[in-house]
Coordinates of C-alpha atoms in Angstrom, one line a residue:
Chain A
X9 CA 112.8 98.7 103.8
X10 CA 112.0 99.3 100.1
X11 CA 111.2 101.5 97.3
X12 CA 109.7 100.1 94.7
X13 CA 108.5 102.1 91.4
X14 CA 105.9 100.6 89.2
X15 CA 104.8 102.2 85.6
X16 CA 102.4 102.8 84.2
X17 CA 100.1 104.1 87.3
X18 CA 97.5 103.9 85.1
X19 CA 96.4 103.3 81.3
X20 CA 93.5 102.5 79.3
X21 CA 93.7 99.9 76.3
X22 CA 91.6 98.3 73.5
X23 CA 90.7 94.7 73.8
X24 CA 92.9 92.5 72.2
X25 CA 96.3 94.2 72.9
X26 CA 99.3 93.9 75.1
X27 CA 100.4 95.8 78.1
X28 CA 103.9 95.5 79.7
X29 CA 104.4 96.7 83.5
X30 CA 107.6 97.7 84.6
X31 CA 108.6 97.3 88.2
X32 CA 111.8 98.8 89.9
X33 CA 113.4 97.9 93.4
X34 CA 115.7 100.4 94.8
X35 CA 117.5 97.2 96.4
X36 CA 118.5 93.8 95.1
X37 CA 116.0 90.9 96.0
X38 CA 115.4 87.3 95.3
X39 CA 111.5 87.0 95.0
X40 CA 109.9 89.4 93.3
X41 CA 105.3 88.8 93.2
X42 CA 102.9 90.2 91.4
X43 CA 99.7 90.3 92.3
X44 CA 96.4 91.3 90.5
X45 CA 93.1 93.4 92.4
X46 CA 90.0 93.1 90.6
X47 CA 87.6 95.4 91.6
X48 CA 85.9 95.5 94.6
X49 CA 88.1 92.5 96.2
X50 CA 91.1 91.5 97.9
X51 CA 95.3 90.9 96.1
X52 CA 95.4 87.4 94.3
X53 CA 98.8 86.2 93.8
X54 CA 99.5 85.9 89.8
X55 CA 103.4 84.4 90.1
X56 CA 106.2 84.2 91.8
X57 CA 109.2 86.0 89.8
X58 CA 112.9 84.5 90.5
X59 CA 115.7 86.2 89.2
X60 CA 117.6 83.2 86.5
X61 CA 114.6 81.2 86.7
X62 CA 111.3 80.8 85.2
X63 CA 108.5 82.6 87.4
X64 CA 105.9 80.0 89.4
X65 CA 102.1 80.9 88.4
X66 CA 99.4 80.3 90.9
X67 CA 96.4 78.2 90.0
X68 CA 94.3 79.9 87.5
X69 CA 97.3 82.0 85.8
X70 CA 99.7 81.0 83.1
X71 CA 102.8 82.2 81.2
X72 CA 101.2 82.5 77.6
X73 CA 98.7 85.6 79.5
X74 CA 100.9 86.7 82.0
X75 CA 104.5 86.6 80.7
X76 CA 106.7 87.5 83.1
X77 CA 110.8 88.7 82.5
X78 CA 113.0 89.2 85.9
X79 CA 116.4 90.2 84.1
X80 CA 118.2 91.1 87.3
X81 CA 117.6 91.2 90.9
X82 CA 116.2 95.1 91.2
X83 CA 113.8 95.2 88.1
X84 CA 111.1 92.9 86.9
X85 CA 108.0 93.1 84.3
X86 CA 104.7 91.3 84.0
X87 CA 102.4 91.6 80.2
X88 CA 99.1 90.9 80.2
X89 CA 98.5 89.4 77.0
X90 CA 95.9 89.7 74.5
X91 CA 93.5 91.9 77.0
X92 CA 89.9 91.6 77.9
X93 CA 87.7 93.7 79.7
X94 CA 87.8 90.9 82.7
X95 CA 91.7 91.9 82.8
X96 CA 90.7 95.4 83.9
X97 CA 92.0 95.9 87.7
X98 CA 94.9 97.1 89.5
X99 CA 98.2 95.0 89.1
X100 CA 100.6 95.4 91.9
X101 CA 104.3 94.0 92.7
X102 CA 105.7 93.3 95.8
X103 CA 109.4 92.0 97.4
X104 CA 109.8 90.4 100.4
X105 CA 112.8 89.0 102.0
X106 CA 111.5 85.3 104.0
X107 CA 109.4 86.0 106.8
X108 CA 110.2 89.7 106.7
X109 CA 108.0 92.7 106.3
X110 CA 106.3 93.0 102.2
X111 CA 106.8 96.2 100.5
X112 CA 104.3 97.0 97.6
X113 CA 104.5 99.3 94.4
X114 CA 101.7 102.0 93.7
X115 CA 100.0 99.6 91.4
X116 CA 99.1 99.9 87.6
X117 CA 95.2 100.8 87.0
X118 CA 94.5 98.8 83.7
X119 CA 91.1 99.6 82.2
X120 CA 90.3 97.7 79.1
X121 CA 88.0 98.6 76.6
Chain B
X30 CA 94.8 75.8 102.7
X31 CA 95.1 79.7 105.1
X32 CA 91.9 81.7 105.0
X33 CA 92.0 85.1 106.4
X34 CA 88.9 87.3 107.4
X35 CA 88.3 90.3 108.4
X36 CA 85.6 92.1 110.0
X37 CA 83.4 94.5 109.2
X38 CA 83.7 94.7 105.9
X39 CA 83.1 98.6 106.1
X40 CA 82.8 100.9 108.9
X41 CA 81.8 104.6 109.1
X42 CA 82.9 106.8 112.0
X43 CA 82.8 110.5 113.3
X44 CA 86.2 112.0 113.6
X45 CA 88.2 111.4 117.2
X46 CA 86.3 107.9 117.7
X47 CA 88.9 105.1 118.5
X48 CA 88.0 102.2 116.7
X49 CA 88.9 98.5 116.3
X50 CA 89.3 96.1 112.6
X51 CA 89.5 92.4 112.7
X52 CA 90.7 89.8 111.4
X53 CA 91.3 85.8 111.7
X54 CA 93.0 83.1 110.1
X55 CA 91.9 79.4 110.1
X56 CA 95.8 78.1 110.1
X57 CA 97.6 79.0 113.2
X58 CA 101.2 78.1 111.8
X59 CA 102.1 81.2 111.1
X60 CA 106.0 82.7 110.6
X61 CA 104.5 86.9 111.0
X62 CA 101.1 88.8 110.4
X63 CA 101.0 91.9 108.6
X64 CA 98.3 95.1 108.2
X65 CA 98.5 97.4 105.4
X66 CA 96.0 100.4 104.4
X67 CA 95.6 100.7 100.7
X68 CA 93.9 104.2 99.0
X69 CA 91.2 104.2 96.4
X70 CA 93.4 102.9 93.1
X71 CA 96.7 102.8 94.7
X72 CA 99.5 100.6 96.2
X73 CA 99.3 99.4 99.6
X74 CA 101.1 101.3 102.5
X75 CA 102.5 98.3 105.3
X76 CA 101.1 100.2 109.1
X77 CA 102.4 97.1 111.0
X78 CA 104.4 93.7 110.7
X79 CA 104.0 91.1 114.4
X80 CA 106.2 87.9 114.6
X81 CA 104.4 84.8 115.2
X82 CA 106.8 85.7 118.5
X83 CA 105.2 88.6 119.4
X84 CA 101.8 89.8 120.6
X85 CA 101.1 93.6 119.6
X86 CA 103.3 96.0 117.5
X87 CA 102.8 99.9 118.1
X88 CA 103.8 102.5 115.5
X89 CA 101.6 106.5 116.0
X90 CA 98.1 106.5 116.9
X91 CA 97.9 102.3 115.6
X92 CA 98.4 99.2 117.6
X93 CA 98.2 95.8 116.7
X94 CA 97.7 92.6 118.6
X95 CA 98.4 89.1 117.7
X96 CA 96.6 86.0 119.5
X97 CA 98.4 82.9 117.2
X98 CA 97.1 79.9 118.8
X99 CA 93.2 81.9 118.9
X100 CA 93.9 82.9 115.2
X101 CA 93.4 86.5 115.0
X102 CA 95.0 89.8 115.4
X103 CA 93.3 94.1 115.8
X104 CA 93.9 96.7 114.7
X105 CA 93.3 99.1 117.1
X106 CA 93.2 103.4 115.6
X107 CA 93.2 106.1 118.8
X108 CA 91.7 109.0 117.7
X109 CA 90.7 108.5 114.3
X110 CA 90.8 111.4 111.7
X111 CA 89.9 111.8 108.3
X112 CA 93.1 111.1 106.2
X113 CA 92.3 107.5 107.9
X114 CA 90.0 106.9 105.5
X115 CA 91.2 103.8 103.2
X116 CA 90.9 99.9 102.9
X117 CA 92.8 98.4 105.8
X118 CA 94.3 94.6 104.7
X119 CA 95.4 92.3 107.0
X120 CA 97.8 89.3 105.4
X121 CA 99.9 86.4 107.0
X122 CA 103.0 84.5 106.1
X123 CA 102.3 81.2 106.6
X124 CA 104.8 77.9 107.9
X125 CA 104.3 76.2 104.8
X126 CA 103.6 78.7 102.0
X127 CA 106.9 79.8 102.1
X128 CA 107.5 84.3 101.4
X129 CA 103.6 84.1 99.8
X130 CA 101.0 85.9 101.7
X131 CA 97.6 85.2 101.9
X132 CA 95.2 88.4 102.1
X133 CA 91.7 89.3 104.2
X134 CA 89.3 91.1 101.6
X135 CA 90.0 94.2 103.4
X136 CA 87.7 96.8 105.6
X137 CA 87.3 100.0 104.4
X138 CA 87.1 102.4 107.1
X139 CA 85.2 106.3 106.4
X140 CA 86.1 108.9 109.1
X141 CA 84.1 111.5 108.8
X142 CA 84.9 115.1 109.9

């Protein structure tokens, strides 16, 4: 199993500003996800985040809005850049080892204003 | 490209009913299938993880069944109670997406005492 540790749980910002999520693995892993929940729906996948490598964005998300860092194989962090009320949901990151069972953080609550 | 479904969308139930959540996927090649519940605004808690190998996992008061080659798997709850109440997701890990999981849009199950 695994422990992750995600903060904030929650924050509210003004439009047109950045927020950084921190995300912390009580074990060392190789793929790291993040994932954003807009309200009312299901996960979407935002990118896949390597450690040593650049992270692999789905369609629809890129590295200018979503910069993400993965400076070691326990910790990781996803911005959402320049915010606007459509970036208001619940960002989540998740390890899992191949084919094995995915473990999830207690998500980040972003409202923008 | 995987599409998952689940069924209903929302369910309302006294307290002590045993129920049963759906959910199918159009792509049969499958490596596991996974069910998580998720809280209003939080991170989501994995309940169950089947093999592609395997046909039902048991863990409490849950159990869930796999049917690969038919493309779906229940999740059955025995005696239902009100700290059941939450958005049950069911994702799988498919052959050729690698560790990323595709995600049903979740039912949201309300027990009520």
């Amino acid at each position: 199993s695994a422990v992750i540790s995600q903060k904030p749980s929650r924050d509210i910002c003004q439009r047109g500003t950045s927020l950084t999520i921190q995300c912390q693995v009580d074990s060392q892993v190789t793929m790291m996800f993040w994932y954003r929940q807009q309200p009312g729906q299901s996960l979407t996948l935002i990118a896949t985040a390597n450690q040593g490598s650049e992270a692999t964005y789905e369609s629809g998300f890129v590295i200018d809005k979503f910069p993400i860092s993965r400076p070691n194989l326990t910790f990781s962090t996803l911005t959402v850049s320049n915010m606007s009320p459509e970036d208001s949901s619940i960002y989540l990151c998740s390890v899992r080892r191949v084919n094995t069972e995915a473990f999830f953080g207690q998500g980040t609550r972003l409202t923008v204003v | 490209k995987q599409e998952v479904t689940q069924i209903p969308a929302a369910l309302s139930v006294p307290e002590g009913e045993n129920l049963v959540l759906n959910c199918s996927f159009t792509d049969s090649a499958i490596y596991n299938l996974q069910w998580f519940r998720q809280d209003p605004g939080k991170g989501l808690t994995s309940l169950l993880l089947i093999q592609s190998s395997q046909r039902e996992q048991t863990s409490g008061r849950l159990n869930a069944s796999l049917d690969k080659s038919s493309g779906r798997s229940t999740l059955y709850i025995a005696a239902s109670q009100p700290g059941d109440s939450a958005t049950y997701l069911c994702a799988v890990s498919g052959e050729t997406s690698g560790s990323r999981l595709t995600f049903g849009e979740g039912t949201q199950l309300t027990v009520n005492p």
